[in-house]
Short mmCIF file of C-alpha atoms in Angstrom, two decimals:
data_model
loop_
_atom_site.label_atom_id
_atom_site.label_comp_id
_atom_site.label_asym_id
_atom_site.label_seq_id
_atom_site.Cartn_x
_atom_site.Cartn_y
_atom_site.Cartn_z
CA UNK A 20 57.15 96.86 60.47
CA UNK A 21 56.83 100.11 62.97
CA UNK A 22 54.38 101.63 59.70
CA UNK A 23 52.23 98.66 59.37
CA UNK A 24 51.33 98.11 63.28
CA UNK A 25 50.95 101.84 63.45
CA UNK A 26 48.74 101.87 60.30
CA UNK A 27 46.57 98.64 61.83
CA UNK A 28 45.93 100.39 65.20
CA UNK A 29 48.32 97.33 67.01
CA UNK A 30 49.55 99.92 69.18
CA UNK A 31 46.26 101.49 70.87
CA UNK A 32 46.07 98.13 72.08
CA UNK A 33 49.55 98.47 74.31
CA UNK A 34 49.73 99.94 77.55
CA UNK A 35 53.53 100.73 77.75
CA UNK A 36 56.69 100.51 75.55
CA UNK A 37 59.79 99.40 76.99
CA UNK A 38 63.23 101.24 75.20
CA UNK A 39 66.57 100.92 76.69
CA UNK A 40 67.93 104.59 75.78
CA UNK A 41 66.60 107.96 75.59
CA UNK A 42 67.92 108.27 71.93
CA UNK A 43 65.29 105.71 71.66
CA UNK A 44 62.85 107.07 73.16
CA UNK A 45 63.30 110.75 71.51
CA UNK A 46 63.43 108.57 68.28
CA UNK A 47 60.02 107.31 68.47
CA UNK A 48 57.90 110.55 69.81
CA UNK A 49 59.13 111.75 66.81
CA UNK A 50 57.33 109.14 65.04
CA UNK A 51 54.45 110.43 66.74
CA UNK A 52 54.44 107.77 69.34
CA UNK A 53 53.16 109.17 73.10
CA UNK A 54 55.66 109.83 74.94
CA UNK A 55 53.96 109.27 78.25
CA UNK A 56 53.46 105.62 76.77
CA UNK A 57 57.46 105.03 76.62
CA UNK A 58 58.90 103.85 79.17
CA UNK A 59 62.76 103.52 79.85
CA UNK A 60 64.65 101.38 80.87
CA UNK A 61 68.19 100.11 80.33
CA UNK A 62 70.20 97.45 80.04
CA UNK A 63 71.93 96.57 83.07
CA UNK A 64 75.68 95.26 84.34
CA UNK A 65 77.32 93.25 87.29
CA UNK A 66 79.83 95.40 88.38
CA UNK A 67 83.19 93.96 89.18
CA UNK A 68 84.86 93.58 92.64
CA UNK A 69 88.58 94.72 91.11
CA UNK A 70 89.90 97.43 89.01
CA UNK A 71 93.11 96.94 87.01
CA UNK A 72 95.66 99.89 87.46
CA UNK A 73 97.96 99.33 84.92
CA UNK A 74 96.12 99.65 82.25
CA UNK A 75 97.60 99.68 78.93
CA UNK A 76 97.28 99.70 74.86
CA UNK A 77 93.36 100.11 72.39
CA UNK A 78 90.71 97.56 71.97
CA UNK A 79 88.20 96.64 69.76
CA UNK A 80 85.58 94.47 70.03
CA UNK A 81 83.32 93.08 67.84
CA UNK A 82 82.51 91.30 64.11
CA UNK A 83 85.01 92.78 61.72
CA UNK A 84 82.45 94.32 59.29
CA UNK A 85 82.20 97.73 57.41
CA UNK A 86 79.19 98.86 59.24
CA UNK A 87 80.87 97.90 62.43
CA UNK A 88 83.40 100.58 61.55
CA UNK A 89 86.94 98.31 61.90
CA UNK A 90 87.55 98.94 58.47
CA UNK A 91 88.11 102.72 59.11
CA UNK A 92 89.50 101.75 62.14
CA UNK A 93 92.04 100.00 60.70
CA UNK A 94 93.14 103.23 58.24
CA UNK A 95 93.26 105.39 60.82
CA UNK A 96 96.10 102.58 62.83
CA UNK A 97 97.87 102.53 59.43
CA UNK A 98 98.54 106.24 60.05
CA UNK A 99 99.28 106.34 63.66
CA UNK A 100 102.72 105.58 65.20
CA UNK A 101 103.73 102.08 66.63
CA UNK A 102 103.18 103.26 70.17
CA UNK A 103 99.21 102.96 69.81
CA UNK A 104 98.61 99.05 70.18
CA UNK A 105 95.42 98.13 68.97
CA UNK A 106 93.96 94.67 70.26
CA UNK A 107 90.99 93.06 67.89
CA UNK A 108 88.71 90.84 69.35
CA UNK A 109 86.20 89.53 66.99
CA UNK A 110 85.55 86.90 63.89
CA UNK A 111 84.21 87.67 60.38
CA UNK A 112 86.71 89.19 57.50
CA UNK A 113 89.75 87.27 57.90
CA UNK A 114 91.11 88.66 54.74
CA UNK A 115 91.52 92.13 57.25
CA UNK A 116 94.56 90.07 59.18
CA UNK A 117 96.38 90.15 55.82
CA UNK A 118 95.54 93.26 54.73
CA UNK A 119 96.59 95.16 57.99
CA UNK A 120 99.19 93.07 59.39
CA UNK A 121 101.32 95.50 61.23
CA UNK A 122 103.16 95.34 65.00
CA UNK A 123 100.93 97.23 66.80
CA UNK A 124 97.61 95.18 65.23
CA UNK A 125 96.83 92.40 66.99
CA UNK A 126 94.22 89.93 65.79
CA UNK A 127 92.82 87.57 68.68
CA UNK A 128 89.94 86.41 66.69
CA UNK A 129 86.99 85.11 68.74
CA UNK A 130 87.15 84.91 72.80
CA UNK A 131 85.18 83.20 76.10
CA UNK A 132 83.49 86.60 77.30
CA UNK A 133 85.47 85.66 80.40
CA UNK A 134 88.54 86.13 77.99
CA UNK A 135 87.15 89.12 76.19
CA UNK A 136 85.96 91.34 79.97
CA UNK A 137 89.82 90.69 81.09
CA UNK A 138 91.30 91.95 78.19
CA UNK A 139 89.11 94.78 78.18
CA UNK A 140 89.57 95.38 81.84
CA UNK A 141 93.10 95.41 81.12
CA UNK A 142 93.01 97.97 78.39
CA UNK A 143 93.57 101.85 78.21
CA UNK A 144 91.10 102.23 75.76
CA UNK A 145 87.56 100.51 73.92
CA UNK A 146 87.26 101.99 70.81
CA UNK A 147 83.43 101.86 69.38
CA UNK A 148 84.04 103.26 66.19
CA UNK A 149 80.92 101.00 64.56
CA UNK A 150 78.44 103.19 61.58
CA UNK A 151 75.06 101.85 62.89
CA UNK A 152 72.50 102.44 65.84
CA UNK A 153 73.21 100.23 68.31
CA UNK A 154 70.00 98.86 70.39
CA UNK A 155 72.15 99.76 73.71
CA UNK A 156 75.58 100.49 74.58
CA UNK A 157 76.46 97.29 76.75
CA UNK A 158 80.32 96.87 75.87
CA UNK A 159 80.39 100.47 76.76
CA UNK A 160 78.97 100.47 80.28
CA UNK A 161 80.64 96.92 80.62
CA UNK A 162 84.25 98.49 79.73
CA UNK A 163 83.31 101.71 82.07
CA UNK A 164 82.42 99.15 84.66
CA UNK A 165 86.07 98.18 84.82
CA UNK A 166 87.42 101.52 85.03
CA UNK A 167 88.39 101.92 81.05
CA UNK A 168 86.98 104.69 79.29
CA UNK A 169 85.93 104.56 75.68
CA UNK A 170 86.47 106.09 72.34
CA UNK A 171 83.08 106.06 70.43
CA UNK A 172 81.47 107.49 67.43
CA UNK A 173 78.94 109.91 68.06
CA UNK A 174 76.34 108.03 66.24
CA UNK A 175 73.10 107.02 68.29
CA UNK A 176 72.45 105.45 71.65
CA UNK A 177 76.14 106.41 72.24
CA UNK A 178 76.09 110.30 73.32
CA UNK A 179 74.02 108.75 76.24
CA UNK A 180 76.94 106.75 77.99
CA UNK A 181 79.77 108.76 76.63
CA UNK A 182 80.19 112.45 77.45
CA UNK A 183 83.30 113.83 75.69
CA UNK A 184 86.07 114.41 77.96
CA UNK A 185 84.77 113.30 80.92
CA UNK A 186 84.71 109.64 81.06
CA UNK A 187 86.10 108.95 77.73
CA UNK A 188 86.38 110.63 73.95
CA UNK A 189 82.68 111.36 71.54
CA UNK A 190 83.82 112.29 67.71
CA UNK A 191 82.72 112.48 64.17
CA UNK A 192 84.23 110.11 62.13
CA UNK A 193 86.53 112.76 60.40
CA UNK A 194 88.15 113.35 63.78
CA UNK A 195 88.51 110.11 65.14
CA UNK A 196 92.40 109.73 64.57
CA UNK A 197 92.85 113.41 66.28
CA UNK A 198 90.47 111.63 69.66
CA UNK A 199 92.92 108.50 69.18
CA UNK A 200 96.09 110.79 69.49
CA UNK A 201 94.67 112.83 71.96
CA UNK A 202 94.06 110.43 74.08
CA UNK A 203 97.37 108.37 74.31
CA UNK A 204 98.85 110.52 77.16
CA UNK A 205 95.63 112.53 77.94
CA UNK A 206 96.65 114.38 81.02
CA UNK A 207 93.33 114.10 83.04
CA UNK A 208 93.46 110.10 82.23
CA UNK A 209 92.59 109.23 86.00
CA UNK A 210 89.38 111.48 86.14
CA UNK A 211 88.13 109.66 82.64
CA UNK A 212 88.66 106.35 84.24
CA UNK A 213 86.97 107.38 87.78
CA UNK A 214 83.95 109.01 85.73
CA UNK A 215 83.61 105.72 83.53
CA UNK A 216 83.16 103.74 86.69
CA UNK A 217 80.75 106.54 88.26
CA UNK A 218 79.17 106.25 85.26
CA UNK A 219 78.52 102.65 85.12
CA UNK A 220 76.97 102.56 88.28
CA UNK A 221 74.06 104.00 87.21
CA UNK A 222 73.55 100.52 84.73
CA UNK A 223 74.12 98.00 87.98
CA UNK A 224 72.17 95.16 88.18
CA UNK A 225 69.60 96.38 91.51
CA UNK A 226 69.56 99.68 90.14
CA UNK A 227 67.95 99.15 87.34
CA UNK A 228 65.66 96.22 88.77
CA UNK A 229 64.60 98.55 91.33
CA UNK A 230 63.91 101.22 88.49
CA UNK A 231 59.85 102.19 88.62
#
């Protein structure tokens, strides 16, 4: 564990530590880990050559577990009106397909991650709506990459891909439905998707080899 290596002197022995987020980073000085020993760097993407205009309907992807936060997800579409189409793209509780069969859920179960960047690319919306720290924010910068902003849960690495507003929606989990509404026929829609790709330029694949 971090305590034990800490407590054993492990780390004098290590010249740098590699993190891929800045919520990571902060994390750890406040451990009391030297800051000038952390060094970042993310995670990166191969940006795509096309961009989908017509983009249209929610996804989520991911295992369908509690602490991924479909289960909340789910309430929240129980309340909304059949307009909001939510996509699911994931394996684990099947009992959920049951449970929250409705028109506007649709259960694909597990996809090729061919499969799984089309549909996304193809989507309004990613929804991240998942309880834990996340080690990075890859499905994020990977949707942004295609032009589709996303809906996530302020709730670690995630404040440092999404910026609320500007390319895509950041809320607490009490106001998650009002960021779902909201965003439906958001009227600056264009400049969320033109920030998300802006945005996920920064994660490109010779950017962030390049990175000293």
């Amino acid at each position: 564990s971090f305590w034990f290596y800490r407590a054993t002197r492990v780390f004098d022995k290590i010249d740098f530590f590699f993190v891929l987020t800045s919520f990571q980073k902060e994390k750890l000085i406040l451990l009391g880990m030297d800051g000038k020993k952390i060094i970042l760097k993310p995670n990166s993407v191969e940006l795509p050559f096309n961009y989908i205009n017509d983009k249209y309907g929610y996804i989520y992807v991911g295992r369908l577990e509690e602490s991924k936060g479909i289960h909340n997800l789910l309430k929240i579409w129980k309340l909304l009106d059949e307009k909001f189409i939510l996509t699911i793209i994931g394996s684990g509780n099947d009992r959920l397909l049951s449970e929250y069969s409705q028109n506007n859920i649709i259960f694909k179960g597990s996809l090729s991650r061919a499969e799984t960047l089309e549909r996304i690319s193809k989507s309004k919306y990613l929804i991240q709506p998942s309880l834990l720290y996340e080690t990075f924010g890859l499905t994020i910068i990977e949707a942004m990459s295609y032009g589709t902003p996303v809906i996530g849960l302020n709730i670690g690495t995630r404040s440092d891909f999404i910026v609320d507003r500007f390319n895509g929606f950041l809320s607490d989990i009490d106001n998650l439905k009002k960021a779902i509404e909201e965003s439906l026929n958001y009227k600056d829609y264009d400049v969320l998707v033109e920030n998300s790709k802006n945005a996920a330029k920064l994660y490109n694949n010779k950017k962030i080899t390049n990175m000293q």
